Short mmCIF file of C-alpha atoms in Angstrom, two decimals:
data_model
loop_
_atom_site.label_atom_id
_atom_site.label_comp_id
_atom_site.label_asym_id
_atom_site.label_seq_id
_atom_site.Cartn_x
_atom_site.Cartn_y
_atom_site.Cartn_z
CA UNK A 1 -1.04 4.08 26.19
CA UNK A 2 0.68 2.48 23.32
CA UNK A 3 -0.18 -1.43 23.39
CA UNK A 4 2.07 -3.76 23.16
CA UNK A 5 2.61 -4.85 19.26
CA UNK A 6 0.92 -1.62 18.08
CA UNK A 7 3.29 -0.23 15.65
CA UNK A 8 3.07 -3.80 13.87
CA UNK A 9 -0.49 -3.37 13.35
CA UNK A 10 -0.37 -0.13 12.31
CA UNK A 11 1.80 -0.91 9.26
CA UNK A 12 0.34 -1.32 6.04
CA UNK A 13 0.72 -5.12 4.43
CA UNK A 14 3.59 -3.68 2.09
CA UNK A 15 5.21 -2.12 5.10
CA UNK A 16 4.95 -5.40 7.36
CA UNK A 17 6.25 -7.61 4.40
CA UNK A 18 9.41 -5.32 4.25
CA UNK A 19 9.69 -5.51 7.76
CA UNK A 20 10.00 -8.72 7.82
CA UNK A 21 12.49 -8.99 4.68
CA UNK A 22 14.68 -6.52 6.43
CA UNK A 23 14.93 -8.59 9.93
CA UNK A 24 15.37 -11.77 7.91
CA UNK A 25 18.31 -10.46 6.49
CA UNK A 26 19.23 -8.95 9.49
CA UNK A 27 19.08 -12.59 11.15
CA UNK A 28 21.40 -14.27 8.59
CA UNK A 29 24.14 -11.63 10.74
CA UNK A 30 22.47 -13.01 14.05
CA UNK A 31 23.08 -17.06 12.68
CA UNK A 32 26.77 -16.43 11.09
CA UNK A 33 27.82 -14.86 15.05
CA UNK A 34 26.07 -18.08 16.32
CA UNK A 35 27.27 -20.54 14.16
CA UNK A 36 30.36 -18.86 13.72
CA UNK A 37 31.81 -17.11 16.81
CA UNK A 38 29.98 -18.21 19.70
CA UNK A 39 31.03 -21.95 18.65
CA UNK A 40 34.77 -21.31 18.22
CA UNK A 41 34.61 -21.36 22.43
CA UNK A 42 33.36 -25.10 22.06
CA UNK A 43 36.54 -25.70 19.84
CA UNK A 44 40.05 -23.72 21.41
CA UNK A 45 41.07 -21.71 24.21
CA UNK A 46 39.16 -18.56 25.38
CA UNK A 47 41.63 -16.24 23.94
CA UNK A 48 41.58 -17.48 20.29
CA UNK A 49 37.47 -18.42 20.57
CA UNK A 50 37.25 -14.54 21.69
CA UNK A 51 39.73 -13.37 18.86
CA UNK A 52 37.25 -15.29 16.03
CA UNK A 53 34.29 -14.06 17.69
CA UNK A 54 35.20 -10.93 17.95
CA UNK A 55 36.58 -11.01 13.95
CA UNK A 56 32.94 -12.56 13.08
CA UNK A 57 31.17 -10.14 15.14
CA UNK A 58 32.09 -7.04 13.12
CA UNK A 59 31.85 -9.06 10.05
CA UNK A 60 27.88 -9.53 10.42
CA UNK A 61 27.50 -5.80 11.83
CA UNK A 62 28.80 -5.19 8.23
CA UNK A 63 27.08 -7.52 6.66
CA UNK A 64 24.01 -6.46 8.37
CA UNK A 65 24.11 -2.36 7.44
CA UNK A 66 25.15 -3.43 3.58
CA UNK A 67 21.91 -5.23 3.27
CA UNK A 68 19.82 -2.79 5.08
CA UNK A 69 21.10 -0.16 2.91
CA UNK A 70 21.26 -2.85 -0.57
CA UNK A 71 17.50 -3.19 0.62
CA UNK A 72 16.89 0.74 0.57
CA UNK A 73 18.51 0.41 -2.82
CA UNK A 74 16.38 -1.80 -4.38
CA UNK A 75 13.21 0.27 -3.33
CA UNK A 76 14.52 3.31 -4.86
CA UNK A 77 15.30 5.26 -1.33
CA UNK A 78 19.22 5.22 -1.55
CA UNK A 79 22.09 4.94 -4.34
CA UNK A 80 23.81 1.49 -4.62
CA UNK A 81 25.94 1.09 -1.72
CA UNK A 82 29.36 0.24 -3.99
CA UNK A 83 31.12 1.89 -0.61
CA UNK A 84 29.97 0.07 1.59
CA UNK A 85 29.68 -3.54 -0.31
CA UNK A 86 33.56 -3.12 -1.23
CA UNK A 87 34.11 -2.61 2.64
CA UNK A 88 32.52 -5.70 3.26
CA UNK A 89 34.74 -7.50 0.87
CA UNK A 90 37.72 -5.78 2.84
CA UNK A 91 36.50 -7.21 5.96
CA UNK A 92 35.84 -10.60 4.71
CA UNK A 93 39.33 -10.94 3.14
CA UNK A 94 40.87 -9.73 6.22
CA UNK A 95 38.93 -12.03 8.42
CA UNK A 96 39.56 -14.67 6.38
CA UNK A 97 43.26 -13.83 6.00
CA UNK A 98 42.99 -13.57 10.06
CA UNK A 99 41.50 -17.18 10.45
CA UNK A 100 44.11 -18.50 8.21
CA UNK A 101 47.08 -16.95 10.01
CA UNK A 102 45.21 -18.29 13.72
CA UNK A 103 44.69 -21.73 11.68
CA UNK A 104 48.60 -21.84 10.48
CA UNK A 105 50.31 -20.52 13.60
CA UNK A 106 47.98 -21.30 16.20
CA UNK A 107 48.07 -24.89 17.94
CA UNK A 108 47.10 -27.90 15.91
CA UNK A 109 43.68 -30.15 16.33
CA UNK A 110 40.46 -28.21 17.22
CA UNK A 111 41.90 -24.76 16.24
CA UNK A 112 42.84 -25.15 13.07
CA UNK A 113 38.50 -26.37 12.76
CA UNK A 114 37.15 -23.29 14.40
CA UNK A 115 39.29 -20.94 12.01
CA UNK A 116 39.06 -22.88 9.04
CA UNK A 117 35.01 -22.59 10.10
CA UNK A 118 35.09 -18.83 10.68
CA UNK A 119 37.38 -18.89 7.10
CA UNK A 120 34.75 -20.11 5.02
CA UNK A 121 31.50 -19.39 6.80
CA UNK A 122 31.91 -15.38 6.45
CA UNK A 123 32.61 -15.71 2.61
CA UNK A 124 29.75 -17.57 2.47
CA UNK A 125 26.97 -14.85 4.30
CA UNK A 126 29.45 -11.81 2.35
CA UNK A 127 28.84 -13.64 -1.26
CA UNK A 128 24.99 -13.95 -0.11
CA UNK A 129 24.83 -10.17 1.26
CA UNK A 130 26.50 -8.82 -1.58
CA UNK A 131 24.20 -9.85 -3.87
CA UNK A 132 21.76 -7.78 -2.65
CA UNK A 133 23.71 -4.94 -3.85
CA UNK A 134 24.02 -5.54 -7.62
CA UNK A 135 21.44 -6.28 -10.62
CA UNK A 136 21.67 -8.89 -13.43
CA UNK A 137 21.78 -12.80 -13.13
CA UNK A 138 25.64 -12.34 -14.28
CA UNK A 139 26.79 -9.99 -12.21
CA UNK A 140 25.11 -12.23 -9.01
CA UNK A 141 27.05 -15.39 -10.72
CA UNK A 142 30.31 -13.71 -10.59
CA UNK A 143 29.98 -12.06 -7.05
CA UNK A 144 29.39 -15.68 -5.89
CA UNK A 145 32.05 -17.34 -8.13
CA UNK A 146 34.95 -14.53 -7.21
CA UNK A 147 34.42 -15.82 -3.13
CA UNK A 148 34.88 -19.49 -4.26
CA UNK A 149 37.71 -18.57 -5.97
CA UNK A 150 39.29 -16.27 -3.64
CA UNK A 151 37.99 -19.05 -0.84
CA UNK A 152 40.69 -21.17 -2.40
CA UNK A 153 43.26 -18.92 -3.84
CA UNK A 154 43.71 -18.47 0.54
CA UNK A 155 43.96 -22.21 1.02
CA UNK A 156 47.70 -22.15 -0.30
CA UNK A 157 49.36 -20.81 2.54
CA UNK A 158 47.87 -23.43 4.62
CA UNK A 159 49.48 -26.16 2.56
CA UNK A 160 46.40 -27.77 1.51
CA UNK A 161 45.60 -30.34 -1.01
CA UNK A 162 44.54 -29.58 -4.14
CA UNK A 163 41.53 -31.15 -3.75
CA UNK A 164 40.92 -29.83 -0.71
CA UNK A 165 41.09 -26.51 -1.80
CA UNK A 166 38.46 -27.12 -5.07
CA UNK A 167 36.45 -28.80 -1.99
CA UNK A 168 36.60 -25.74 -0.28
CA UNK A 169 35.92 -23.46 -2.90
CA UNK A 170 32.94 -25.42 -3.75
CA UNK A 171 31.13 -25.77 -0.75
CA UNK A 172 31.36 -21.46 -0.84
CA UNK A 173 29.56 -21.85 -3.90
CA UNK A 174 27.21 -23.92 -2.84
CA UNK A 175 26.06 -21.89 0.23
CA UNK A 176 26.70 -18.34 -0.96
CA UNK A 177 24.39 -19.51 -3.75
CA UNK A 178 21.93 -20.74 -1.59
CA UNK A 179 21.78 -17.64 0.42
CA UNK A 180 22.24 -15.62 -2.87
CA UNK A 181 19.29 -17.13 -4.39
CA UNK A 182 17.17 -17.24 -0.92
CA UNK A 183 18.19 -13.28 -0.60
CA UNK A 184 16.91 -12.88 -4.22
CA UNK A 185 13.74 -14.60 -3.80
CA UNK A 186 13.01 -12.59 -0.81
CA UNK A 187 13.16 -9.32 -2.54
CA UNK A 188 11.57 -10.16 -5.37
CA UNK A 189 8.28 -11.23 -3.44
CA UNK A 190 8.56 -7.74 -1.46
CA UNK A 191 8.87 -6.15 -5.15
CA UNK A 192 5.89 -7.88 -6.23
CA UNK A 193 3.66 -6.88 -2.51
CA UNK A 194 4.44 -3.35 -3.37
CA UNK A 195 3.75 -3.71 -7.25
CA UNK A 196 -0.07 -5.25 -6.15
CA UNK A 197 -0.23 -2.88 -3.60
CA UNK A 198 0.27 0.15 -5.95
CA UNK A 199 -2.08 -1.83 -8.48
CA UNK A 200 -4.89 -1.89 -6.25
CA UNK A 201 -4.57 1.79 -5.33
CA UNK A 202 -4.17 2.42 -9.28
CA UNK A 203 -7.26 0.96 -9.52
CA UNK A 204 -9.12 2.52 -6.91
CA UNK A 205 -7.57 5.72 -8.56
CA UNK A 206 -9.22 4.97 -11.93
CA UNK A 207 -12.25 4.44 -10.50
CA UNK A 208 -13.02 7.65 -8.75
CA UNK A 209 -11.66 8.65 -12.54
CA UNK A 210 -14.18 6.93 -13.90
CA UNK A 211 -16.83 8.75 -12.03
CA UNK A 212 -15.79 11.85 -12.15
CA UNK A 213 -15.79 11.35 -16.03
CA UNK A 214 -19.17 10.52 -16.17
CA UNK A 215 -19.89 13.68 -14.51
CA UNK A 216 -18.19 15.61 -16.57
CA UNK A 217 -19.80 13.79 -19.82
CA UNK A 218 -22.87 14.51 -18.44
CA UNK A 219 -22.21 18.15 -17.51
CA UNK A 220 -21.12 18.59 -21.00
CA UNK A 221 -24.28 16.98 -23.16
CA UNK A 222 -26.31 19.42 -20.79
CA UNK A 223 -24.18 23.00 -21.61
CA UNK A 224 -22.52 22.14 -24.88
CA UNK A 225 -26.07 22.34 -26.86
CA UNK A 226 -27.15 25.20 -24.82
CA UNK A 227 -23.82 27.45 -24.62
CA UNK A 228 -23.68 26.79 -28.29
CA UNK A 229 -27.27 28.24 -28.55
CA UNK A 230 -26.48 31.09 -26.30
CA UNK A 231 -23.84 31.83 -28.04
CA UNK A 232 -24.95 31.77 -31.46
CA UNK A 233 -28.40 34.09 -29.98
CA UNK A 234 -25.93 36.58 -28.32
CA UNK A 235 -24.16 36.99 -31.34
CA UNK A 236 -27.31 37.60 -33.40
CA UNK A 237 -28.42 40.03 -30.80
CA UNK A 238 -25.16 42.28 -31.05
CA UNK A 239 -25.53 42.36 -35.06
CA UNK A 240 -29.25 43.26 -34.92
CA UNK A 241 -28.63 46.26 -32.01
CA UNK A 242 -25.86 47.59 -34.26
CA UNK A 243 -28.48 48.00 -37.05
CA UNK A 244 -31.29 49.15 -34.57
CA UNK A 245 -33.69 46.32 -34.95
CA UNK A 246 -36.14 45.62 -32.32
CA UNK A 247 -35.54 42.13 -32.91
CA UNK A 248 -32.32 41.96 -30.81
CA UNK A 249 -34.61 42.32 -27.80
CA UNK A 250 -36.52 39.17 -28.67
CA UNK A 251 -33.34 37.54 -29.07
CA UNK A 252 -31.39 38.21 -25.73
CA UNK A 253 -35.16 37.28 -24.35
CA UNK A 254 -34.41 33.58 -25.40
CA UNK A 255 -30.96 33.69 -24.30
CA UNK A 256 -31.96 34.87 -20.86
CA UNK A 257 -34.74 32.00 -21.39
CA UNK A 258 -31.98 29.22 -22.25
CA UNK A 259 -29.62 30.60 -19.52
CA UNK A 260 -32.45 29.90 -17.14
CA UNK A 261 -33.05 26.28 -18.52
CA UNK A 262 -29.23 25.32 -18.40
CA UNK A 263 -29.13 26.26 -15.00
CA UNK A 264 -32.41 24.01 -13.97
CA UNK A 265 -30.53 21.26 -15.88
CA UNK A 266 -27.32 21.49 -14.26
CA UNK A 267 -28.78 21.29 -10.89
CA UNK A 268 -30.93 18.06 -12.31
CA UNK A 269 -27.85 16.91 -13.04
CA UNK A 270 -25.97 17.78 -10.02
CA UNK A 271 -29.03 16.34 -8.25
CA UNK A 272 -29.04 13.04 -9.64
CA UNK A 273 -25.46 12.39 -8.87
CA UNK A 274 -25.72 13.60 -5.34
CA UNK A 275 -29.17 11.60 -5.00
CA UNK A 276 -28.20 8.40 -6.57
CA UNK A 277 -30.71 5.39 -5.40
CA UNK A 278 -29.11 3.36 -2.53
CA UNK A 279 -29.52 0.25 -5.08
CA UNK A 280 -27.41 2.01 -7.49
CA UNK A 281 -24.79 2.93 -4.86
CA UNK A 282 -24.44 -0.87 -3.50
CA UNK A 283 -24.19 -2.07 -6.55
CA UNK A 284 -21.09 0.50 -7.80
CA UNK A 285 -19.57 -0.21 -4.33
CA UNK A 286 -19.68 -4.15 -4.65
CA UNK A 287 -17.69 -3.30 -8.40
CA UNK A 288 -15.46 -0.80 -7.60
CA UNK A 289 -14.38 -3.00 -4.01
CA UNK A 290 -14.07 -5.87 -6.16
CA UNK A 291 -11.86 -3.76 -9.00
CA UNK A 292 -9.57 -3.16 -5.59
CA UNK A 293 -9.22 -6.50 -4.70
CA UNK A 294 -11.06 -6.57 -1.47
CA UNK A 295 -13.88 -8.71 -0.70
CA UNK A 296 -17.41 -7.13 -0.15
CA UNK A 297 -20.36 -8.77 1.50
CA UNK A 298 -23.71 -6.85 0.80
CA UNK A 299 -26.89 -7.65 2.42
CA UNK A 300 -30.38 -6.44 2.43
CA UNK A 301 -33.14 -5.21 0.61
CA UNK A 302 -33.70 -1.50 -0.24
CA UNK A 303 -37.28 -1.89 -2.01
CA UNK A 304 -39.47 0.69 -0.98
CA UNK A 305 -37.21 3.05 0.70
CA UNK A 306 -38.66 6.85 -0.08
CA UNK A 307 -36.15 8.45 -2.12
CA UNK A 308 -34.93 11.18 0.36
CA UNK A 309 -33.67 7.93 2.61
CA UNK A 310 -32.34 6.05 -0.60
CA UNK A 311 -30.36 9.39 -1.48
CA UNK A 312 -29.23 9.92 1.92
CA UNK A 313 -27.83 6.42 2.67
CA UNK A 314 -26.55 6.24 -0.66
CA UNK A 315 -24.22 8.75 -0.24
CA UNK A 316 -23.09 7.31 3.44
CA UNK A 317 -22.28 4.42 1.48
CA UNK A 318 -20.21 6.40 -1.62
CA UNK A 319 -18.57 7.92 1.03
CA UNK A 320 -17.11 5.18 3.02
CA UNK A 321 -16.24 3.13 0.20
CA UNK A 322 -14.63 5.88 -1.15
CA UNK A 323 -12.13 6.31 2.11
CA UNK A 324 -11.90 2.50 2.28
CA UNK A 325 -10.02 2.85 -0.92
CA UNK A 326 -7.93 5.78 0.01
CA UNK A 327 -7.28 4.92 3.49
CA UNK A 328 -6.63 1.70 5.73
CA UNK A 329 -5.81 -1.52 4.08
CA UNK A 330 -8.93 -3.52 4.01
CA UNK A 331 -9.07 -6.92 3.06
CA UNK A 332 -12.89 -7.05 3.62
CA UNK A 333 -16.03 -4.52 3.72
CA UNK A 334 -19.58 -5.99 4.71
CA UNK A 335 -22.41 -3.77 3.81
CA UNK A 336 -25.79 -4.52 5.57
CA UNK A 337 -28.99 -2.84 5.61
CA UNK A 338 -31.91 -3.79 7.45
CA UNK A 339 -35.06 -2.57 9.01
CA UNK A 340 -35.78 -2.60 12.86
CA UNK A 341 -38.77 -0.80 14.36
CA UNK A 342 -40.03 1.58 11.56
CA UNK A 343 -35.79 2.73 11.04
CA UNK A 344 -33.93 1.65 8.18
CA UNK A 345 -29.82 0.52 9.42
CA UNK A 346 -27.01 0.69 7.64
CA UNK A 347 -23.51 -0.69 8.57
CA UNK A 348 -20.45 -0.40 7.09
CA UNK A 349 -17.39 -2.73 8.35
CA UNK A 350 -13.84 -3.09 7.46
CA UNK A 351 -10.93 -4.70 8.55
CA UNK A 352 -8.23 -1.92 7.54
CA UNK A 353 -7.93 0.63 9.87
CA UNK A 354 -5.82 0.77 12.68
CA UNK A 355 -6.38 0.61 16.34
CA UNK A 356 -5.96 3.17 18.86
CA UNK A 357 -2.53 3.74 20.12
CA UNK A 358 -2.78 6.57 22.27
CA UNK A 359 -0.92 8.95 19.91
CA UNK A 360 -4.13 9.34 18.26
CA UNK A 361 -8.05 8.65 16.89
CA UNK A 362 -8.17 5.74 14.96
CA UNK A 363 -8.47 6.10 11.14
CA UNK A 364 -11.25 4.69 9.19
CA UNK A 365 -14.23 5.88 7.45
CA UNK A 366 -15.09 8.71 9.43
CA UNK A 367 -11.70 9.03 11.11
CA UNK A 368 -9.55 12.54 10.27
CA UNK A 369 -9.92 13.33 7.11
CA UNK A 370 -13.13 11.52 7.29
CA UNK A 371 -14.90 10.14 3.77
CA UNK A 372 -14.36 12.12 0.94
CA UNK A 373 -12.34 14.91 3.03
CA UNK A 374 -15.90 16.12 4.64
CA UNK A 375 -15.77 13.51 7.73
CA UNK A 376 -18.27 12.84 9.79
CA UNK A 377 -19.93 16.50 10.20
CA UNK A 378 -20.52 16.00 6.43
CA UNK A 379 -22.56 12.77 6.70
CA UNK A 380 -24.40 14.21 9.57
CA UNK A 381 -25.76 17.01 8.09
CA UNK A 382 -27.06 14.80 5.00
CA UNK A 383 -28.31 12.28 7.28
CA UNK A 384 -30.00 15.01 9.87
CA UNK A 385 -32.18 16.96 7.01
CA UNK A 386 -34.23 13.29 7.07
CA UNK A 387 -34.05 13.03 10.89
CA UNK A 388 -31.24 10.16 10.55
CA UNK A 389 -28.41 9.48 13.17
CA UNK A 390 -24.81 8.65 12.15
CA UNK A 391 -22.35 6.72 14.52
CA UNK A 392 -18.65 5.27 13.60
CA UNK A 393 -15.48 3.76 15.94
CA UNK A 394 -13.29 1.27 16.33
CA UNK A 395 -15.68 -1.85 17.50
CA UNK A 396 -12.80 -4.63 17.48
CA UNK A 397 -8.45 -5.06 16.59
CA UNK A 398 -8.23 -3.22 13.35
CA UNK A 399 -12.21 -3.50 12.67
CA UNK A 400 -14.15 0.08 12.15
CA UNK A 401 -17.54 0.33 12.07
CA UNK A 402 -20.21 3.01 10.52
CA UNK A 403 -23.82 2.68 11.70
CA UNK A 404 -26.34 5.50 9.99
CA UNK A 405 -30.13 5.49 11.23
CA UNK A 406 -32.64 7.01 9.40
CA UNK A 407 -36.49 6.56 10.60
CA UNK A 408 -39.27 5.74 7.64
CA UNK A 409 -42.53 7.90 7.43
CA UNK A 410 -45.53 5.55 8.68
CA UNK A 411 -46.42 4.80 4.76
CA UNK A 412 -43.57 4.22 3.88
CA UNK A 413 -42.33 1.85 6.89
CA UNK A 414 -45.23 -0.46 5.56
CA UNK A 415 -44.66 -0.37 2.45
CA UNK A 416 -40.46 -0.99 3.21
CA UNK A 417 -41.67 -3.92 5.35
CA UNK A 418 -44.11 -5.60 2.90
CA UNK A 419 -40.96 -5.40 0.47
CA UNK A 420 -38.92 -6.90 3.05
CA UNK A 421 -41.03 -10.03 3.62
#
């Protein structure tokens, strides 16, 4: 079963700061009905309080879809909504125009306060709204400044003072501003969670770049000297059969010689990196987490660990770090590894990954896809050619957890221990 507040804590930090943006703006709708419409039944009869709530009901239903789709538009997943903002400008004019007609021709006292309420109030949330919908400081000034001014270019049929109406006009100001700005501010700190969200995977990216350069720079000071060689030798050996020397023979001797030594170097090579020292492989996971922006806690001692065991937990380690990066949304790994009972642990925690929700296995290092794209059955067969034991899951809300146990030969379990103490 799905539990209860599931698909919040499935969302990625970007995702759940959006969410939130988009419901806030939502709720401005929810507040201008409140303040608004259900208050006009405090204030007149029940026909005219249901006529202005009705009016300021559809008013924030518009108000509400222009900023969900002004919001799209400012993430790059829709075109501007010019359709639907001038709409909303429609229905504010005609609401107002409505209030002022109710306010004018309705009976005096309390009425005319619950129209002249619903008459500036919805200028006030349209000026905010629209400014979702445009770009530039300017062009946000003016949609603000045309409301105030149309907020008092209405006053005249009502007879109002002068003052009154430049009163009027710049209390619309005032609060469409407010809202303008507070609208503003809101997407510009959801720009900026997606900006450091994309930064961090950028980064992540670069890494894994970064290593798979220094592969390939290896790779090529082993072959370049000895294709070059080959080469060169093969070359020889064509000119010297051409002119029937028994020479050539000697030559394609030493490039069958060299061919055979660039092969034993790549697989030194390929060796190395796929046997990296568990030391080594702490250490580039405590930089390359800390290049991410995610705080990593490693612990223990790896001193005196036979190199089979070193290579083998070093790659459980590359491995989940590298799907910490590339999946979840961590905010903390811890790294331990410790010896109990002649068997050297290793545990790998993070608080990114989701929790089960009954569509589904939890995702995590070892989850589908698993580290790397190989998963679990890849780590097991690494681990099992040195008798180790490999176990991952969910162990708390949003915390995965990858235990690998690998047992020490009696020599070396001393030796590990001795180091230890």
């Amino acid at each position: 079963m799905r539990r209860p507040g599931g698909w919040w804590r499935v969302k990625s930090t970007p995702q759940k700061v959006e969410t939130y943006t988009r419901w806030s703006f939502h709720f401005f709708g929810v507040i201008e009905v409140l303040a608004l419409g259900v208050t006009a039944y405090g204030r007149t009869g029940a026909g005219l309080a249901t006529a202005l709530f009705l009016l300021v009901t559809a008013h924030a239903a518009v108000s509400m879809l222009v900023s969900s789709r002004a919001l799209d538009w400012t993430l790059g997943r829709r075109p501007q909504p010019v359709r639907l903002m001038w709409t909303l400008v429609v229905v504010s004019a005609v609401v107002s125009a409505t209030a002022v007609v109710i306010a004018e021709r309705g009976p005096a006292g309390e009425v005319e306060t619950a129209a002249g309420s619903v008459y500036g109030g919805v200028l006030c949330f349209a000026a905010g709204v629209i400014t979702l919908g445009v770009s530039g400081r300017r062009r946000m000034v003016a949609v603000v400044g045309g409301f105030a001014v149309g907020a008092g270019i209405l006053t005249f049929p009502l007879e109002m003072p002068l003052l009154a109406s430049v009163v009027l006009a710049g209390l619309v100001m005032v609060t469409g501003g407010f809202l303008a700005i507070t609208s503003i501010l809101s997407l510009w700190v959801l720009n900026a969670v997606y900006a450091l969200d994309e930064a961090r995977e950028t980064r992540a990216r670069l890494a894994v770049a970064e290593e798979r350069l220094r592969f390939g720079r290896d790779l090529h000071d082993v072959m370049g000297r000895n294709l070059a060689v080959i080469a060169l030798k093969s070359e020889l050996a064509v000119q010297l059969s051409r002119r029937g020397r028994p020479e050539a023979v000697e030559q394609m001797i030493e490039v069958q010689r060299i061919a055979q030594e660039s092969q034993r170097e790549v697989r030194d090579v390929v060796r190395g990196y796929r046997e990296a020292a568990l030391e080594v492989e702490l250490a580039g996971a405590r930089g390359v987490l800390s290049a991410a922006g995610i705080v990593s806690e490693i612990d223990g001692e790896t001193a005196g660990l036979p190199s089979e065991v070193q290579s083998a937990l070093g790659w459980v380690v590359r491995e989940a770090t590298t799907n910490v990066l590339r999946h979840g949304d961590a905010k903390k790994v811890a790294v331990t590894v410790r010896m109990s009972e002649g068997r050297v642990v290793l545990t790998v925690e993070n608080d990114g990954v989701a929790e089960t929700t009954g569509d589904g296995p939890p995702t995590g290092p070892g989850g589908p896809g698993g580290p790397g794209g190989s998963g679990l059955s890849g780590l097991r067969e690494r681990l099992s050619a040195v008798d180790g034991t490999l176990e991952a899951g969910p162990v708390g809300r949003g915390v995965f957890r990858l235990t690998a146990e690998v047992p020490l030969p009696a020599a070396a379990a001393g030796t590990a221990l001795e180091a230890a103490s």
